[in-house]
PDB file of C-alpha atoms in Angstrom:
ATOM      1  CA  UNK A   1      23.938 -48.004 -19.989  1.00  0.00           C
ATOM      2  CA  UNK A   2      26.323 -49.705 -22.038  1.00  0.00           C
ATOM      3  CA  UNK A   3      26.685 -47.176 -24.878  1.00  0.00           C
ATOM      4  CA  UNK A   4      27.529 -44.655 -21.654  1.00  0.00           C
ATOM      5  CA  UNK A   5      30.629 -46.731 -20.733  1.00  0.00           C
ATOM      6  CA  UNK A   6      31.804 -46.851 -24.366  1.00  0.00           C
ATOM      7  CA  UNK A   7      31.314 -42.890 -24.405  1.00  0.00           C
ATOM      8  CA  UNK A   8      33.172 -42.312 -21.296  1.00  0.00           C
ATOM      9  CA  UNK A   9      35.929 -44.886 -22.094  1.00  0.00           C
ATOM     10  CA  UNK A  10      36.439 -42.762 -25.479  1.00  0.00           C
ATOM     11  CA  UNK A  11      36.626 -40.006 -23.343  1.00  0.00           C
ATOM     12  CA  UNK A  12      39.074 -40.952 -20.420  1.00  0.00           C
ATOM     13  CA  UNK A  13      41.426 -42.771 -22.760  1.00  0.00           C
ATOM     14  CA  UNK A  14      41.398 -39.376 -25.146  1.00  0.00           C
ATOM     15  CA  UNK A  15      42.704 -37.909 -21.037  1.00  0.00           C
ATOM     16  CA  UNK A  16      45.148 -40.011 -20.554  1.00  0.00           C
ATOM     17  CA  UNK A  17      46.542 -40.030 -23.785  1.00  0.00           C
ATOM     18  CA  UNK A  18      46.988 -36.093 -23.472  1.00  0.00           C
ATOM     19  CA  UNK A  19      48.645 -36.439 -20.060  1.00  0.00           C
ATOM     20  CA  UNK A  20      50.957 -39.305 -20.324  1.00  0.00           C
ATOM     21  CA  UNK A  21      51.731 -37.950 -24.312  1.00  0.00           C
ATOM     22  CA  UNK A  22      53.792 -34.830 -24.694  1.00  0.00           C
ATOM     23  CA  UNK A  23      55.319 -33.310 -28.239  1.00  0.00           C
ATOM     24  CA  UNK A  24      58.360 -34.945 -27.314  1.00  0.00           C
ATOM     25  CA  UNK A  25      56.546 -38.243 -27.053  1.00  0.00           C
ATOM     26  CA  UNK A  26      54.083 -37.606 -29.716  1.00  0.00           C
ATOM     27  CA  UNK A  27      55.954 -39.238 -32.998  1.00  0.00           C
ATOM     28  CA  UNK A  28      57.011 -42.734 -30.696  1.00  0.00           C
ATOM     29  CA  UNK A  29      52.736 -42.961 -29.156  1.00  0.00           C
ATOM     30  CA  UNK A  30      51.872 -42.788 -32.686  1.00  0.00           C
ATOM     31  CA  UNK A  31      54.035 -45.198 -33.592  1.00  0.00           C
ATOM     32  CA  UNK A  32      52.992 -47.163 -31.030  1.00  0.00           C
ATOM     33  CA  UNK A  33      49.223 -46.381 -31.805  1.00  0.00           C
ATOM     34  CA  UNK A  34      49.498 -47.187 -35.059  1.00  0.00           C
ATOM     35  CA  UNK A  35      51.091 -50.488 -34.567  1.00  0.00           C
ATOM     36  CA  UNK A  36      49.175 -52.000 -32.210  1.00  0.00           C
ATOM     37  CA  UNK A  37      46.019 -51.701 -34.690  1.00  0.00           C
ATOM     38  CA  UNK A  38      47.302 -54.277 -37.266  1.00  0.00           C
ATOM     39  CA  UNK A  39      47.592 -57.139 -34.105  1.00  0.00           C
ATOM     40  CA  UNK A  40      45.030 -55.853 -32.025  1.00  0.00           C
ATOM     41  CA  UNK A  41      42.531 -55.934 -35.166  1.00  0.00           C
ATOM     42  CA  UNK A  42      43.863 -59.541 -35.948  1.00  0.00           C
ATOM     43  CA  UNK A  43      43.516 -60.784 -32.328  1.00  0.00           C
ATOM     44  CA  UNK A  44      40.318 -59.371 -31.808  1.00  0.00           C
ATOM     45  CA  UNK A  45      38.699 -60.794 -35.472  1.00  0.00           C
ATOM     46  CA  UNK A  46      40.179 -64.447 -34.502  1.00  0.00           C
ATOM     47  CA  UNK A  47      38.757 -64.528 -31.180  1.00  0.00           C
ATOM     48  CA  UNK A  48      35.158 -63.666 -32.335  1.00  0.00           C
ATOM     49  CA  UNK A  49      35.663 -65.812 -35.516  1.00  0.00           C
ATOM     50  CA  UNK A  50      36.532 -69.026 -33.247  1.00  0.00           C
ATOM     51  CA  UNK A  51      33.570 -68.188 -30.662  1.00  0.00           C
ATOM     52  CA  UNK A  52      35.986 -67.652 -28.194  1.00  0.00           C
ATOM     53  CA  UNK A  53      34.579 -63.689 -27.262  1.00  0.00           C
ATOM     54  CA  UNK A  54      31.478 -61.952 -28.147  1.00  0.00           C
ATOM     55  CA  UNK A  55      30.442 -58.231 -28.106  1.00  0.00           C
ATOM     56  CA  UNK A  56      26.539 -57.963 -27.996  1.00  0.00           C
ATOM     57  CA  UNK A  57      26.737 -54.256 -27.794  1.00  0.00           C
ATOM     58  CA  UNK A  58      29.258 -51.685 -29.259  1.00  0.00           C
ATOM     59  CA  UNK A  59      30.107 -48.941 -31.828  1.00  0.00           C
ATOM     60  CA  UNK A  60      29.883 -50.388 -35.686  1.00  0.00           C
ATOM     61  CA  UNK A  61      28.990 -54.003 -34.655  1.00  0.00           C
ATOM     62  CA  UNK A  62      26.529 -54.204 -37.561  1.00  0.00           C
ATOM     63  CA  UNK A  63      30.402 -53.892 -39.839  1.00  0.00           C
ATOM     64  CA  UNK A  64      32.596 -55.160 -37.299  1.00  0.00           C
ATOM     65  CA  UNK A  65      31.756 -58.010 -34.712  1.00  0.00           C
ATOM     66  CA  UNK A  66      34.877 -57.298 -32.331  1.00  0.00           C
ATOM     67  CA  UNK A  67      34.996 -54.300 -30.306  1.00  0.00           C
ATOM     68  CA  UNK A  68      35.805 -51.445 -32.467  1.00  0.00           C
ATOM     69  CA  UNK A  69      36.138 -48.952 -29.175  1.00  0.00           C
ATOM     70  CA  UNK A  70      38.808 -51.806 -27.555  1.00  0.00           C
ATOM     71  CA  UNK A  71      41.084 -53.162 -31.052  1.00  0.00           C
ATOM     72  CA  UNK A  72      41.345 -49.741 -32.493  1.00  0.00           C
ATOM     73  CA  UNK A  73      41.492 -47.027 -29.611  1.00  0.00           C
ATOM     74  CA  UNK A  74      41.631 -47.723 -26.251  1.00  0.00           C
ATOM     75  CA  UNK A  75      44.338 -50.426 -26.503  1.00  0.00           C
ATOM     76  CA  UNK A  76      46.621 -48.636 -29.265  1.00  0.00           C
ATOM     77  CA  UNK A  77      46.446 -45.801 -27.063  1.00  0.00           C
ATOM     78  CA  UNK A  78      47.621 -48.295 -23.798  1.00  0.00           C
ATOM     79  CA  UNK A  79      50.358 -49.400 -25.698  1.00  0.00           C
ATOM     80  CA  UNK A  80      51.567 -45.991 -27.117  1.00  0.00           C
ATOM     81  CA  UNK A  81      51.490 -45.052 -22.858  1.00  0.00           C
ATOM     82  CA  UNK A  82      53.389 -48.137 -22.465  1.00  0.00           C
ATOM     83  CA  UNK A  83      56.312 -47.948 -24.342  1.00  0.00           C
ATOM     84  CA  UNK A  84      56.701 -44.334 -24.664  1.00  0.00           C
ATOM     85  CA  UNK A  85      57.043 -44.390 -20.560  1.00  0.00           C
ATOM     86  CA  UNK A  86      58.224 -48.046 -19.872  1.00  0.00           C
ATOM     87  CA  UNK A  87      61.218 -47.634 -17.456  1.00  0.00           C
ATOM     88  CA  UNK A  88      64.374 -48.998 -19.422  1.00  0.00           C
ATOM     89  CA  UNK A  89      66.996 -47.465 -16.990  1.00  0.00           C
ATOM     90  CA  UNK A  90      65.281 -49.173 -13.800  1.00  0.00           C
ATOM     91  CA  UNK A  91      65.996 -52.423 -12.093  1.00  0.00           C
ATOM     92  CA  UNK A  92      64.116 -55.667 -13.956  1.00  0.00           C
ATOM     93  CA  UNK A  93      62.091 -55.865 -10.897  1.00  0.00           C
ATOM     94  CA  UNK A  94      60.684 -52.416 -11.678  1.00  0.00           C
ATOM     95  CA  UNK A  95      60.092 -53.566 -15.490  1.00  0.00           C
ATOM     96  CA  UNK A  96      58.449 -56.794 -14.182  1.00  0.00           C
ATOM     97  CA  UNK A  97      55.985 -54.324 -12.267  1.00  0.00           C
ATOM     98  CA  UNK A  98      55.512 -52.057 -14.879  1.00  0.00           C
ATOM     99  CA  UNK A  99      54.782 -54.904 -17.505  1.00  0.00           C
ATOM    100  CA  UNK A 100      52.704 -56.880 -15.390  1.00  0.00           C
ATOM    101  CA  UNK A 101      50.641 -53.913 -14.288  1.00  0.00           C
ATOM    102  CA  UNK A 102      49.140 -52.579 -17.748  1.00  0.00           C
ATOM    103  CA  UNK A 103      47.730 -56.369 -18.573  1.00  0.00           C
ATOM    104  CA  UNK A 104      46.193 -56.478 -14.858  1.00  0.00           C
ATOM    105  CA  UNK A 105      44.569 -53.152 -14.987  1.00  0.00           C
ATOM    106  CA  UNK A 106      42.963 -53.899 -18.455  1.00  0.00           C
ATOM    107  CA  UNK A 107      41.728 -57.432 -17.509  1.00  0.00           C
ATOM    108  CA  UNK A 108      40.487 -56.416 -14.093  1.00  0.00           C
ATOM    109  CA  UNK A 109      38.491 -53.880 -16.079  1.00  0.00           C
ATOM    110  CA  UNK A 110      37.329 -56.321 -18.518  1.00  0.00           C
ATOM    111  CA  UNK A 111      36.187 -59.144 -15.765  1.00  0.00           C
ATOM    112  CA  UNK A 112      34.030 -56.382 -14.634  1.00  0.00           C
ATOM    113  CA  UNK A 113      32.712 -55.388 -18.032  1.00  0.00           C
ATOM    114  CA  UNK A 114      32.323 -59.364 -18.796  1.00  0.00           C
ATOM    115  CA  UNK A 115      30.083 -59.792 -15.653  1.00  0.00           C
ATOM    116  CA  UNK A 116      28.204 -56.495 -15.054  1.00  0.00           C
ATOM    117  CA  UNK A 117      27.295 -55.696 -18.381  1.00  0.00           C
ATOM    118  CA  UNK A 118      26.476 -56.613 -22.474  1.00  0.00           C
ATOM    119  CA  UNK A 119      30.140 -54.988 -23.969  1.00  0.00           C
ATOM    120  CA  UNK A 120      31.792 -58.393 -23.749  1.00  0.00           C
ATOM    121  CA  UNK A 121      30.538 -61.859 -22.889  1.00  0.00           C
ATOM    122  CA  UNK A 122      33.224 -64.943 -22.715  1.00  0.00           C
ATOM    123  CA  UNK A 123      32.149 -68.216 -24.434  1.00  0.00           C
ATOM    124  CA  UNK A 124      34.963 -70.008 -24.363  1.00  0.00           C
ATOM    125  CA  UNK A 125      37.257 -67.591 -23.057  1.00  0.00           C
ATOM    126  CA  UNK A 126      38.377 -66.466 -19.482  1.00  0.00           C
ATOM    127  CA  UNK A 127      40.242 -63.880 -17.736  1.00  0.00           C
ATOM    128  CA  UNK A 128      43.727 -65.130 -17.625  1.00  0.00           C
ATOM    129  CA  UNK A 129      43.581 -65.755 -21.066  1.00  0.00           C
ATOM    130  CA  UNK A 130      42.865 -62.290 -21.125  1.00  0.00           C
ATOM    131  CA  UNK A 131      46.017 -61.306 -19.026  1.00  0.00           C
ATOM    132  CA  UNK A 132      48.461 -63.338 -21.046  1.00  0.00           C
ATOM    133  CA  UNK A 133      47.522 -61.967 -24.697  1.00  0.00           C
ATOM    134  CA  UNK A 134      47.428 -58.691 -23.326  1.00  0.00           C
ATOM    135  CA  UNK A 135      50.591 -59.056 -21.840  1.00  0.00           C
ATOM    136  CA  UNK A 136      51.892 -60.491 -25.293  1.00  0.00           C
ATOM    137  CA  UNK A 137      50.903 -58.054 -27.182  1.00  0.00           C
ATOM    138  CA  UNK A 138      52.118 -55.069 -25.751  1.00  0.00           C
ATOM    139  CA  UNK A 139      55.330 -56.983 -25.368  1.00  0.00           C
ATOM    140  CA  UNK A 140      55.360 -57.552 -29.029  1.00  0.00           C
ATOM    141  CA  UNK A 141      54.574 -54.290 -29.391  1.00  0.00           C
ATOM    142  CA  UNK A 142      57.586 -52.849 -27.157  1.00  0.00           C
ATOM    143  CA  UNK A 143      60.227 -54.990 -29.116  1.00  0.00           C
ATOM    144  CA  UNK A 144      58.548 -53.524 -32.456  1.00  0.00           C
ATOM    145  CA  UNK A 145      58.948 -49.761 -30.847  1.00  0.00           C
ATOM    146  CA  UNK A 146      62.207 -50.695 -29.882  1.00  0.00           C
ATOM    147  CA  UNK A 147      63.401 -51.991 -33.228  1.00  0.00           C
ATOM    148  CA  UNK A 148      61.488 -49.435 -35.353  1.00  0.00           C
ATOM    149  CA  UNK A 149      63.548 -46.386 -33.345  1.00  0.00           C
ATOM    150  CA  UNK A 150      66.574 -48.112 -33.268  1.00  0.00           C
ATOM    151  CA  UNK A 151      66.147 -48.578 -36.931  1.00  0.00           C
ATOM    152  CA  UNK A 152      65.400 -44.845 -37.295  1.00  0.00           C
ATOM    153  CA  UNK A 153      68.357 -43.963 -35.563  1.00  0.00           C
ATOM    154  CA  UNK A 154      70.611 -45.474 -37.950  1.00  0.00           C
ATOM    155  CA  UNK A 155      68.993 -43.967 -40.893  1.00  0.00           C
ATOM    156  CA  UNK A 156      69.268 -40.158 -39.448  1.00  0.00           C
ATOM    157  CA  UNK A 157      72.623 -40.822 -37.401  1.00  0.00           C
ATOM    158  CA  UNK A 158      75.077 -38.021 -39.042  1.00  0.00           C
ATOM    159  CA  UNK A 159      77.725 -40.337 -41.011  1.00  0.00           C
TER     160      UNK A 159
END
């Protein structure tokens, strides 16, 4: 059952990357994509390394003991959604939503996965802790997409 799950998460993250990604969005997601990896690797190595999280069943867990399917895909591919489409000209009400929705959706999914079946088992963990990394990271990831393009922009910016 569990390698099912991992299959269809592949399958409706690849979905929602091609709906929420368009070619005028396509160079900032991978920028995004690519960036999460290096923390979301980092994160998910220290948290197995300190006991903290296990994963008894997932793709390459004989090479890697994190979850390959969650650190190198299906979160990268959250955070490219998130900053590509994060709502800069709205009200900080609407941006307190919009952060505080991405983390809730992912750890509500991952409670579920944590009790129901073998993908992820807390040791010393819980779900809050979850919430606040999450939330975090894709912050830290924002400020690096911001920064990056900014950065970009100065370099191509006709003199």
């Amino acid at each position: 059952m569990e390698k099912v799950i991992l299959y269809a998460v592949w399958f409706i993250t690849a979905i929602l990357l091609v709906i929420f990604v368009n070619r005028k969005t396509l160079i900032k997601a991978q920028v995004s994509f690519l960036f999460m990896q290096v923390p979301s690797w980092l994160f998910g190595a220290l948290v197995v390394q300190g006991r903290l999280i296990e994963y008894p069943v997932g793709f390459l867990s004989i090479a890697y003991k994190a979850s390959f399917t969650f650190e190198f895909f299906v979160f990268p591919s959250v955070s490219a959604i998130f900053n590509v489409h994060f709502p800069k000209e709205k009200p900080w009400f609407i941006k307190t939503i919009y952060i505080f929705s991405f983390p809730m959706i992912i750890t509500i999914i991952e409670f579920y996965l944590e009790k129901y079946t073998e993908l992820i088992k807390y040791l010393n963990w819980t779900w809050y802790w979850s919430f606040i990394t999450i939330t975090i990271t894709l912050l830290i990831s924002y400020w690096y997409y911001l920064w990056f393009f900014k950065k970009i922009k100065k370099v191509y910016a006709p003199h």
